PDB file of C-alpha atoms in Angstrom:
ATOM      1  CA  UNK A  27     235.914 -20.682  76.318  1.00  0.00           C
ATOM      2  CA  UNK A  28     235.111 -18.330  73.799  1.00  0.00           C
ATOM      3  CA  UNK A  29     237.491 -18.545  70.631  1.00  0.00           C
ATOM      4  CA  UNK A  30     239.332 -15.703  68.941  1.00  0.00           C
ATOM      5  CA  UNK A  31     236.803 -12.807  67.288  1.00  0.00           C
ATOM      6  CA  UNK A  32     237.223 -12.768  63.518  1.00  0.00           C
ATOM      7  CA  UNK A  33     238.313  -9.658  61.569  1.00  0.00           C
ATOM      8  CA  UNK A  34     234.381  -9.859  59.982  1.00  0.00           C
ATOM      9  CA  UNK A  35     233.036  -9.725  63.286  1.00  0.00           C
ATOM     10  CA  UNK A  36     235.433  -6.749  64.762  1.00  0.00           C
ATOM     11  CA  UNK A  37     234.620  -4.674  61.956  1.00  0.00           C
ATOM     12  CA  UNK A  38     238.327  -3.934  60.522  1.00  0.00           C
ATOM     13  CA  UNK A  39     238.392  -0.594  59.221  1.00  0.00           C
ATOM     14  CA  UNK A  40     240.127  -2.247  55.674  1.00  0.00           C
ATOM     15  CA  UNK A  41     237.507  -4.829  55.070  1.00  0.00           C
ATOM     16  CA  UNK A  42     234.872  -2.127  55.726  1.00  0.00           C
ATOM     17  CA  UNK A  43     236.414   0.401  52.912  1.00  0.00           C
ATOM     18  CA  UNK A  44     236.571  -2.818  50.823  1.00  0.00           C
ATOM     19  CA  UNK A  45     232.992  -3.812  51.372  1.00  0.00           C
ATOM     20  CA  UNK A  46     231.927  -0.424  50.857  1.00  0.00           C
ATOM     21  CA  UNK A  47     233.592  -0.336  47.246  1.00  0.00           C
ATOM     22  CA  UNK A  48     231.890  -3.271  46.142  1.00  0.00           C
ATOM     23  CA  UNK A  49     228.422  -2.198  47.298  1.00  0.00           C
ATOM     24  CA  UNK A  50     228.826   0.913  45.734  1.00  0.00           C
ATOM     25  CA  UNK A  51     225.252   2.863  45.367  1.00  0.00           C
ATOM     26  CA  UNK A  52     223.708   2.902  41.962  1.00  0.00           C
ATOM     27  CA  UNK A  53     224.832   6.560  40.094  1.00  0.00           C
ATOM     28  CA  UNK A  54     221.656   8.211  39.268  1.00  0.00           C
ATOM     29  CA  UNK A  55     220.806   8.215  35.536  1.00  0.00           C
ATOM     30  CA  UNK A  56     219.796  11.454  33.761  1.00  0.00           C
ATOM     31  CA  UNK A  57     216.460  10.799  32.556  1.00  0.00           C
ATOM     32  CA  UNK A  58     215.832  10.828  28.440  1.00  0.00           C
ATOM     33  CA  UNK A  59     213.976  14.157  28.766  1.00  0.00           C
ATOM     34  CA  UNK A  60     216.993  15.890  30.142  1.00  0.00           C
ATOM     35  CA  UNK A  61     219.715  14.657  28.186  1.00  0.00           C
ATOM     36  CA  UNK A  62     217.480  15.685  25.381  1.00  0.00           C
ATOM     37  CA  UNK A  63     217.557  19.323  26.830  1.00  0.00           C
ATOM     38  CA  UNK A  64     221.192  19.193  27.182  1.00  0.00           C
ATOM     39  CA  UNK A  65     222.045  18.117  23.667  1.00  0.00           C
ATOM     40  CA  UNK A  66     219.366  20.600  22.398  1.00  0.00           C
ATOM     41  CA  UNK A  67     220.730  23.155  24.351  1.00  0.00           C
ATOM     42  CA  UNK A  68     224.410  22.447  23.012  1.00  0.00           C
ATOM     43  CA  UNK A  69     223.684  22.342  19.975  1.00  0.00           C
ATOM     44  CA  UNK A  70     222.165  25.804  19.846  1.00  0.00           C
ATOM     45  CA  UNK A  71     224.876  27.484  21.580  1.00  0.00           C
ATOM     46  CA  UNK A  72     226.861  26.269  18.227  1.00  0.00           C
ATOM     47  CA  UNK A  73     224.289  26.641  15.309  1.00  0.00           C
ATOM     48  CA  UNK A  74     222.891  30.637  16.387  1.00  0.00           C
ATOM     49  CA  UNK A  75     226.247  31.899  16.052  1.00  0.00           C
ATOM     50  CA  UNK A  76     226.638  30.180  12.740  1.00  0.00           C
ATOM     51  CA  UNK A  77     223.176  31.142  11.603  1.00  0.00           C
ATOM     52  CA  UNK A  78     224.375  34.776  12.650  1.00  0.00           C
ATOM     53  CA  UNK A  79     227.047  34.747  10.456  1.00  0.00           C
ATOM     54  CA  UNK A  80     225.313  32.993   7.710  1.00  0.00           C
ATOM     55  CA  UNK A  81     222.724  35.335   7.379  1.00  0.00           C
ATOM     56  CA  UNK A  82     224.587  38.222   7.973  1.00  0.00           C
ATOM     57  CA  UNK A  83     227.723  37.706   5.673  1.00  0.00           C
ATOM     58  CA  UNK A  84     227.659  39.503   2.150  1.00  0.00           C
ATOM     59  CA  UNK A  85     229.355  36.957   0.297  1.00  0.00           C
ATOM     60  CA  UNK A  86     227.336  34.181   0.947  1.00  0.00           C
ATOM     61  CA  UNK A  87     225.763  33.875  -3.155  1.00  0.00           C
ATOM     62  CA  UNK A  88     221.931  34.669  -3.868  1.00  0.00           C
ATOM     63  CA  UNK A  89     220.353  33.302  -6.526  1.00  0.00           C
ATOM     64  CA  UNK A  90     218.460  36.037  -9.124  1.00  0.00           C
ATOM     65  CA  UNK A  91     214.669  35.254  -7.237  1.00  0.00           C
ATOM     66  CA  UNK A  92     215.972  36.050  -3.661  1.00  0.00           C
ATOM     67  CA  UNK A  93     218.167  39.223  -5.146  1.00  0.00           C
ATOM     68  CA  UNK A  94     214.767  40.793  -6.287  1.00  0.00           C
ATOM     69  CA  UNK A  95     213.279  39.944  -3.080  1.00  0.00           C
ATOM     70  CA  UNK A  96     215.877  40.975  -0.759  1.00  0.00           C
ATOM     71  CA  UNK A  97     216.176  44.621  -2.815  1.00  0.00           C
ATOM     72  CA  UNK A  98     212.562  45.306  -1.754  1.00  0.00           C
ATOM     73  CA  UNK A  99     212.564  43.984   1.595  1.00  0.00           C
ATOM     74  CA  UNK A 100     212.669  47.495   3.780  1.00  0.00           C
ATOM     75  CA  UNK A 101     212.162  45.537   7.410  1.00  0.00           C
ATOM     76  CA  UNK A 102     215.438  44.334   7.016  1.00  0.00           C
ATOM     77  CA  UNK A 103     218.146  46.730   5.520  1.00  0.00           C
ATOM     78  CA  UNK A 104     221.144  44.146   5.930  1.00  0.00           C
ATOM     79  CA  UNK A 105     219.398  42.166   3.445  1.00  0.00           C
ATOM     80  CA  UNK A 106     219.026  44.718   0.998  1.00  0.00           C
ATOM     81  CA  UNK A 107     222.911  45.809   1.495  1.00  0.00           C
ATOM     82  CA  UNK A 108     223.579  41.992   1.158  1.00  0.00           C
ATOM     83  CA  UNK A 109     221.649  42.174  -2.062  1.00  0.00           C
ATOM     84  CA  UNK A 110     223.686  45.198  -3.471  1.00  0.00           C
ATOM     85  CA  UNK A 111     227.049  43.843  -2.593  1.00  0.00           C
ATOM     86  CA  UNK A 112     226.314  40.472  -4.984  1.00  0.00           C
ATOM     87  CA  UNK A 113     225.249  42.918  -7.790  1.00  0.00           C
ATOM     88  CA  UNK A 114     228.227  45.235  -7.246  1.00  0.00           C
ATOM     89  CA  UNK A 115     230.818  41.951  -7.212  1.00  0.00           C
ATOM     90  CA  UNK A 116     228.835  40.749 -10.643  1.00  0.00           C
ATOM     91  CA  UNK A 117     228.954  44.238 -11.982  1.00  0.00           C
ATOM     92  CA  UNK A 118     232.907  43.788 -11.653  1.00  0.00           C
ATOM     93  CA  UNK A 119     232.309  40.440 -13.731  1.00  0.00           C
ATOM     94  CA  UNK A 120     230.679  42.188 -16.827  1.00  0.00           C
ATOM     95  CA  UNK A 121     227.771  40.312 -16.088  1.00  0.00           C
ATOM     96  CA  UNK A 122     225.081  41.494 -18.072  1.00  0.00           C
ATOM     97  CA  UNK A 123     221.998  40.120 -16.124  1.00  0.00           C
ATOM     98  CA  UNK A 124     221.870  42.682 -13.061  1.00  0.00           C
ATOM     99  CA  UNK A 125     220.853  45.403 -15.209  1.00  0.00           C
ATOM    100  CA  UNK A 126     217.577  44.249 -14.628  1.00  0.00           C
ATOM    101  CA  UNK A 127     218.154  45.749 -10.908  1.00  0.00           C
ATOM    102  CA  UNK A 128     219.854  49.117 -11.828  1.00  0.00           C
ATOM    103  CA  UNK A 129     216.300  51.261 -11.148  1.00  0.00           C
ATOM    104  CA  UNK A 130     216.262  49.429  -7.617  1.00  0.00           C
ATOM    105  CA  UNK A 131     219.721  51.065  -7.516  1.00  0.00           C
ATOM    106  CA  UNK A 132     218.784  54.343  -8.332  1.00  0.00           C
ATOM    107  CA  UNK A 133     215.535  54.247  -6.100  1.00  0.00           C
ATOM    108  CA  UNK A 134     217.583  53.156  -2.752  1.00  0.00           C
ATOM    109  CA  UNK A 135     219.289  56.026  -3.282  1.00  0.00           C
ATOM    110  CA  UNK A 136     216.939  57.458  -0.945  1.00  0.00           C
ATOM    111  CA  UNK A 137     216.920  54.867   0.888  1.00  0.00           C
ATOM    112  CA  UNK A 138     215.756  56.498   4.700  1.00  0.00           C
ATOM    113  CA  UNK A 139     218.830  53.732   6.149  1.00  0.00           C
ATOM    114  CA  UNK A 140     221.985  55.157   6.203  1.00  0.00           C
ATOM    115  CA  UNK A 141     224.334  51.841   5.619  1.00  0.00           C
ATOM    116  CA  UNK A 142     221.900  51.122   2.622  1.00  0.00           C
ATOM    117  CA  UNK A 143     223.027  54.524   0.806  1.00  0.00           C
ATOM    118  CA  UNK A 144     226.371  53.939   1.535  1.00  0.00           C
ATOM    119  CA  UNK A 145     226.846  50.570   0.077  1.00  0.00           C
ATOM    120  CA  UNK A 146     224.500  51.513  -2.589  1.00  0.00           C
ATOM    121  CA  UNK A 147     226.616  54.796  -3.475  1.00  0.00           C
ATOM    122  CA  UNK A 148     229.697  52.164  -3.873  1.00  0.00           C
ATOM    123  CA  UNK A 149     227.833  49.690  -6.147  1.00  0.00           C
ATOM    124  CA  UNK A 150     226.991  52.640  -8.470  1.00  0.00           C
ATOM    125  CA  UNK A 151     230.307  53.163  -9.294  1.00  0.00           C
ATOM    126  CA  UNK A 152     231.251  49.911 -10.708  1.00  0.00           C
ATOM    127  CA  UNK A 153     229.392  50.375 -14.295  1.00  0.00           C
ATOM    128  CA  UNK A 154     230.485  54.273 -15.654  1.00  0.00           C
ATOM    129  CA  UNK A 155     228.304  53.242 -18.911  1.00  0.00           C
ATOM    130  CA  UNK A 156     225.090  54.282 -16.864  1.00  0.00           C
ATOM    131  CA  UNK A 157     223.749  57.529 -17.316  1.00  0.00           C
ATOM    132  CA  UNK A 158     221.194  57.163 -14.562  1.00  0.00           C
ATOM    133  CA  UNK A 159     223.980  56.006 -11.649  1.00  0.00           C
ATOM    134  CA  UNK A 160     226.170  59.659 -12.883  1.00  0.00           C
ATOM    135  CA  UNK A 161     223.297  61.594 -12.463  1.00  0.00           C
ATOM    136  CA  UNK A 162     222.066  59.757  -9.046  1.00  0.00           C
ATOM    137  CA  UNK A 163     225.190  59.957  -7.539  1.00  0.00           C
ATOM    138  CA  UNK A 164     225.513  63.557  -8.258  1.00  0.00           C
ATOM    139  CA  UNK A 165     222.453  64.464  -6.441  1.00  0.00           C
ATOM    140  CA  UNK A 166     223.816  61.920  -3.408  1.00  0.00           C
ATOM    141  CA  UNK A 167     226.900  64.475  -2.896  1.00  0.00           C
ATOM    142  CA  UNK A 168     223.537  66.562  -1.339  1.00  0.00           C
ATOM    143  CA  UNK A 169     222.972  63.543   1.496  1.00  0.00           C
ATOM    144  CA  UNK A 170     222.754  64.337   4.958  1.00  0.00           C
ATOM    145  CA  UNK A 171     225.794  61.560   5.739  1.00  0.00           C
ATOM    146  CA  UNK A 172     229.157  62.185   5.287  1.00  0.00           C
ATOM    147  CA  UNK A 173     229.902  58.693   4.302  1.00  0.00           C
ATOM    148  CA  UNK A 174     227.484  58.775   2.167  1.00  0.00           C
ATOM    149  CA  UNK A 175     228.753  61.961   0.408  1.00  0.00           C
ATOM    150  CA  UNK A 176     231.915  60.554   0.457  1.00  0.00           C
ATOM    151  CA  UNK A 177     231.279  57.207  -1.242  1.00  0.00           C
ATOM    152  CA  UNK A 178     228.776  59.010  -4.087  1.00  0.00           C
ATOM    153  CA  UNK A 179     232.420  61.585  -4.818  1.00  0.00           C
ATOM    154  CA  UNK A 180     234.635  58.584  -4.804  1.00  0.00           C
ATOM    155  CA  UNK A 181     232.107  56.439  -7.194  1.00  0.00           C
ATOM    156  CA  UNK A 182     231.870  59.627  -9.190  1.00  0.00           C
ATOM    157  CA  UNK A 183     235.632  59.183  -9.841  1.00  0.00           C
ATOM    158  CA  UNK A 184     235.032  56.536 -11.454  1.00  0.00           C
ATOM    159  CA  UNK A 185     232.914  58.401 -13.679  1.00  0.00           C
ATOM    160  CA  UNK A 186     235.804  60.800 -14.456  1.00  0.00           C
ATOM    161  CA  UNK A 187     233.865  63.577 -12.576  1.00  0.00           C
ATOM    162  CA  UNK A 188     235.573  65.834 -10.352  1.00  0.00           C
ATOM    163  CA  UNK A 189     232.625  67.505  -8.652  1.00  0.00           C
ATOM    164  CA  UNK A 190     232.890  65.356  -5.444  1.00  0.00           C
ATOM    165  CA  UNK A 191     236.512  66.324  -4.491  1.00  0.00           C
ATOM    166  CA  UNK A 192     235.567  68.673  -1.731  1.00  0.00           C
ATOM    167  CA  UNK A 193     234.069  65.644  -0.370  1.00  0.00           C
ATOM    168  CA  UNK A 194     236.573  63.667  -1.066  1.00  0.00           C
ATOM    169  CA  UNK A 195     238.809  66.388   0.643  1.00  0.00           C
ATOM    170  CA  UNK A 196     236.634  65.914   3.611  1.00  0.00           C
ATOM    171  CA  UNK A 197     237.016  61.998   4.099  1.00  0.00           C
ATOM    172  CA  UNK A 198     240.823  63.005   5.012  1.00  0.00           C
ATOM    173  CA  UNK A 199     239.878  64.958   8.077  1.00  0.00           C
ATOM    174  CA  UNK A 200     238.653  63.888  11.946  1.00  0.00           C
ATOM    175  CA  UNK A 201     234.846  64.101  12.783  1.00  0.00           C
ATOM    176  CA  UNK A 202     234.002  66.566  15.843  1.00  0.00           C
ATOM    177  CA  UNK A 203     231.478  64.759  17.342  1.00  0.00           C
ATOM    178  CA  UNK A 204     228.867  66.982  19.028  1.00  0.00           C
ATOM    179  CA  UNK A 205     226.474  65.965  22.133  1.00  0.00           C
ATOM    180  CA  UNK A 206     222.718  66.193  20.421  1.00  0.00           C
ATOM    181  CA  UNK A 207     221.119  67.560  23.858  1.00  0.00           C
ATOM    182  CA  UNK A 208     221.641  68.902  26.898  1.00  0.00           C
ATOM    183  CA  UNK A 209     222.356  66.523  29.314  1.00  0.00           C
ATOM    184  CA  UNK A 210     224.735  64.837  32.203  1.00  0.00           C
ATOM    185  CA  UNK A 211     227.239  61.916  30.645  1.00  0.00           C
ATOM    186  CA  UNK A 212     226.539  58.549  32.101  1.00  0.00           C
ATOM    187  CA  UNK A 213     229.670  56.571  30.269  1.00  0.00           C
ATOM    188  CA  UNK A 214     232.177  57.103  27.893  1.00  0.00           C
ATOM    189  CA  UNK A 215     234.208  54.991  25.901  1.00  0.00           C
ATOM    190  CA  UNK A 216     238.330  55.203  26.173  1.00  0.00           C
ATOM    191  CA  UNK A 217     240.612  57.553  23.941  1.00  0.00           C
ATOM    192  CA  UNK A 218     242.565  55.245  21.296  1.00  0.00           C
ATOM    193  CA  UNK A 219     239.639  52.963  20.898  1.00  0.00           C
ATOM    194  CA  UNK A 220     238.993  51.957  17.516  1.00  0.00           C
ATOM    195  CA  UNK A 221     235.256  52.210  16.579  1.00  0.00           C
ATOM    196  CA  UNK A 222     233.105  50.954  13.727  1.00  0.00           C
ATOM    197  CA  UNK A 223     231.028  53.748  11.856  1.00  0.00           C
ATOM    198  CA  UNK A 224     227.863  53.988  14.285  1.00  0.00           C
ATOM    199  CA  UNK A 225     230.006  53.137  17.348  1.00  0.00           C
ATOM    200  CA  UNK A 226     229.167  54.236  20.948  1.00  0.00           C
ATOM    201  CA  UNK A 227     231.250  57.235  22.167  1.00  0.00           C
ATOM    202  CA  UNK A 228     229.547  58.144  25.089  1.00  0.00           C
ATOM    203  CA  UNK A 229     225.724  57.660  26.687  1.00  0.00           C
ATOM    204  CA  UNK A 230     223.833  61.020  27.738  1.00  0.00           C
ATOM    205  CA  UNK A 231     221.167  60.918  30.720  1.00  0.00           C
ATOM    206  CA  UNK A 232     218.717  63.388  29.419  1.00  0.00           C
ATOM    207  CA  UNK A 233     216.092  64.030  31.044  1.00  0.00           C
ATOM    208  CA  UNK A 234     214.152  60.225  32.110  1.00  0.00           C
ATOM    209  CA  UNK A 235     215.739  58.869  28.688  1.00  0.00           C
ATOM    210  CA  UNK A 236     219.518  58.164  27.893  1.00  0.00           C
ATOM    211  CA  UNK A 237     220.737  59.442  24.555  1.00  0.00           C
ATOM    212  CA  UNK A 238     223.540  57.889  22.728  1.00  0.00           C
ATOM    213  CA  UNK A 239     226.303  59.722  20.657  1.00  0.00           C
ATOM    214  CA  UNK A 240     227.340  57.903  18.226  1.00  0.00           C
ATOM    215  CA  UNK A 241     230.493  58.132  15.369  1.00  0.00           C
ATOM    216  CA  UNK A 242     229.627  59.082  11.768  1.00  0.00           C
ATOM    217  CA  UNK A 243     232.709  57.289  10.858  1.00  0.00           C
ATOM    218  CA  UNK A 244     234.659  54.490  11.258  1.00  0.00           C
ATOM    219  CA  UNK A 245     238.443  55.291  13.218  1.00  0.00           C
ATOM    220  CA  UNK A 246     240.028  55.724  16.218  1.00  0.00           C
ATOM    221  CA  UNK A 247     239.119  58.225  19.119  1.00  0.00           C
ATOM    222  CA  UNK A 248     242.052  61.162  19.134  1.00  0.00           C
ATOM    223  CA  UNK A 249     240.397  63.308  22.416  1.00  0.00           C
ATOM    224  CA  UNK A 250     237.505  62.960  24.610  1.00  0.00           C
ATOM    225  CA  UNK A 251     236.871  66.520  25.396  1.00  0.00           C
ATOM    226  CA  UNK A 252     234.044  65.220  28.782  1.00  0.00           C
ATOM    227  CA  UNK A 253     234.053  62.854  31.589  1.00  0.00           C
ATOM    228  CA  UNK A 254     231.310  60.953  33.291  1.00  0.00           C
ATOM    229  CA  UNK A 255     228.997  62.922  35.393  1.00  0.00           C
ATOM    230  CA  UNK A 256     229.601  65.920  33.328  1.00  0.00           C
ATOM    231  CA  UNK A 257     227.141  68.082  32.191  1.00  0.00           C
ATOM    232  CA  UNK A 258     227.179  69.349  28.980  1.00  0.00           C
ATOM    233  CA  UNK A 259     224.583  71.255  26.175  1.00  0.00           C
ATOM    234  CA  UNK A 260     223.656  70.536  23.440  1.00  0.00           C
ATOM    235  CA  UNK A 261     226.731  71.048  20.785  1.00  0.00           C
ATOM    236  CA  UNK A 262     229.275  70.479  23.210  1.00  0.00           C
ATOM    237  CA  UNK A 263     232.377  69.134  21.416  1.00  0.00           C
ATOM    238  CA  UNK A 264     232.384  65.071  23.113  1.00  0.00           C
ATOM    239  CA  UNK A 265     235.188  63.558  20.931  1.00  0.00           C
ATOM    240  CA  UNK A 266     237.022  63.471  17.944  1.00  0.00           C
ATOM    241  CA  UNK A 267     237.777  60.608  15.948  1.00  0.00           C
ATOM    242  CA  UNK A 268     240.277  60.399  13.353  1.00  0.00           C
ATOM    243  CA  UNK A 269     239.441  58.528  10.237  1.00  0.00           C
ATOM    244  CA  UNK A 270     239.932  54.525   9.712  1.00  0.00           C
ATOM    245  CA  UNK A 271     243.149  53.702   7.221  1.00  0.00           C
ATOM    246  CA  UNK A 272     240.816  52.323   4.212  1.00  0.00           C
ATOM    247  CA  UNK A 273     238.854  55.714   4.128  1.00  0.00           C
ATOM    248  CA  UNK A 274     241.922  57.349   4.176  1.00  0.00           C
ATOM    249  CA  UNK A 275     243.559  55.130   1.710  1.00  0.00           C
ATOM    250  CA  UNK A 276     240.477  55.867  -0.786  1.00  0.00           C
ATOM    251  CA  UNK A 277     240.344  59.544  -0.394  1.00  0.00           C
ATOM    252  CA  UNK A 278     244.323  59.335  -1.245  1.00  0.00           C
ATOM    253  CA  UNK A 279     243.711  57.024  -4.320  1.00  0.00           C
ATOM    254  CA  UNK A 280     241.178  59.509  -5.553  1.00  0.00           C
ATOM    255  CA  UNK A 281     242.701  62.575  -5.010  1.00  0.00           C
ATOM    256  CA  UNK A 282     245.559  61.198  -7.083  1.00  0.00           C
ATOM    257  CA  UNK A 283     243.525  61.749  -9.638  1.00  0.00           C
ATOM    258  CA  UNK A 284     242.037  64.763  -9.536  1.00  0.00           C
ATOM    259  CA  UNK A 285     243.165  66.736  -6.435  1.00  0.00           C
ATOM    260  CA  UNK A 286     244.065  69.770  -6.835  1.00  0.00           C
ATOM    261  CA  UNK A 287     247.098  71.702  -5.168  1.00  0.00           C
ATOM    262  CA  UNK A 288     244.303  73.268  -2.419  1.00  0.00           C
ATOM    263  CA  UNK A 289     244.122  70.005  -1.364  1.00  0.00           C
ATOM    264  CA  UNK A 290     248.026  69.022  -0.488  1.00  0.00           C
ATOM    265  CA  UNK A 291     247.642  70.825   3.406  1.00  0.00           C
ATOM    266  CA  UNK A 292     244.985  67.813   4.302  1.00  0.00           C
ATOM    267  CA  UNK A 293     247.123  65.581   2.082  1.00  0.00           C
ATOM    268  CA  UNK A 294     250.328  66.202   4.598  1.00  0.00           C
ATOM    269  CA  UNK A 295     249.860  65.275   7.810  1.00  0.00           C
ATOM    270  CA  UNK A 296     249.716  61.490   6.175  1.00  0.00           C
ATOM    271  CA  UNK A 297     253.339  62.151   4.959  1.00  0.00           C
ATOM    272  CA  UNK A 298     254.766  61.978   7.742  1.00  0.00           C
ATOM    273  CA  UNK A 299     256.415  58.474   9.825  1.00  0.00           C
ATOM    274  CA  UNK A 300     253.828  58.355  12.839  1.00  0.00           C
ATOM    275  CA  UNK A 301     252.945  55.216  14.878  1.00  0.00           C
ATOM    276  CA  UNK A 302     248.990  56.119  13.498  1.00  0.00           C
ATOM    277  CA  UNK A 303     249.879  56.394   9.937  1.00  0.00           C
ATOM    278  CA  UNK A 304     250.401  52.985   7.886  1.00  0.00           C
ATOM    279  CA  UNK A 305     253.054  52.532   5.599  1.00  0.00           C
ATOM    280  CA  UNK A 306     250.652  52.217   2.742  1.00  0.00           C
ATOM    281  CA  UNK A 307     248.636  55.418   3.539  1.00  0.00           C
ATOM    282  CA  UNK A 308     251.847  57.337   3.776  1.00  0.00           C
ATOM    283  CA  UNK A 309     253.254  55.737   0.309  1.00  0.00           C
ATOM    284  CA  UNK A 310     250.056  56.615  -0.934  1.00  0.00           C
ATOM    285  CA  UNK A 311     250.306  60.398   0.612  1.00  0.00           C
ATOM    286  CA  UNK A 312     253.427  61.055  -1.258  1.00  0.00           C
ATOM    287  CA  UNK A 313     252.472  59.398  -4.483  1.00  0.00           C
ATOM    288  CA  UNK A 314     249.279  61.731  -4.440  1.00  0.00           C
ATOM    289  CA  UNK A 315     251.248  65.145  -3.652  1.00  0.00           C
ATOM    290  CA  UNK A 316     253.665  64.140  -6.294  1.00  0.00           C
ATOM    291  CA  UNK A 317     250.687  63.298  -8.964  1.00  0.00           C
ATOM    292  CA  UNK A 318     249.311  66.944  -8.098  1.00  0.00           C
ATOM    293  CA  UNK A 319     252.541  68.536  -8.534  1.00  0.00           C
ATOM    294  CA  UNK A 320     252.840  67.069 -11.977  1.00  0.00           C
ATOM    295  CA  UNK A 321     249.470  67.595 -13.180  1.00  0.00           C
ATOM    296  CA  UNK A 322     250.189  71.687 -11.607  1.00  0.00           C
ATOM    297  CA  UNK A 323     253.436  71.635 -13.455  1.00  0.00           C
ATOM    298  CA  UNK A 324     252.298  70.753 -16.603  1.00  0.00           C
ATOM    299  CA  UNK A 325     248.715  72.755 -16.781  1.00  0.00           C
ATOM    300  CA  UNK A 326     249.997  75.639 -15.204  1.00  0.00           C
TER     301      UNK A 326
END
């Protein structure tokens, strides 16, 4: 007579599970090539942002030979700006070595890239002993860029020269952004958006091409006069951009020294207690008006 069937023969579910757990198939291993590709990809994800930051950070110190090289690197305008910023900082420390690059600074005042001229105008204001800088800054008051004209005017104040006062007052005014061509609006930014100089305001479809409308100043979009899908003609107002806090503050500081009573209507809007007017700007506006009034009373 056959005896009782053993559990191992009957295939008890618990035993089957236990057996499976002790006899798992080997886990597939990543090949050496795939591991290398994985680690290289992960490394690049970390490395690339660092390299971008390192190459665009103007605070990175440059040796003298690299400054000379960067100043002539017309293919990379940010290299020129980097060198200019380094020179400006050394001028602030009264480093006499930087005078060797002064002819380059004067040359760069006519550089085709606006950002280079803008930085150059600021740097030349760091040494008021240079007659060459003074003359160059006076010429830059006629630059095609509003920001370059403004920076040249601010630097001239350091020379005790008020020739750029109209350009400084203009820095307090909002920028009217006009359509550069006729076309259909494809997209726009939003009211209230903080925008940098050269930031995109809107895109236009102009025939088979696309035209970009950018802000000439840093600031905040106050109004938009067009919407996506609308047709516009060249010269149509697209937006109004209020100047940035830093731009207004610098202009007010300059007008504290050279402002005239005729400038007060441009200054007073910044004296108001409004959310869009920062505390430091409001305080500077009040101090600037007082200085102008005191100066006018002393020299009627």
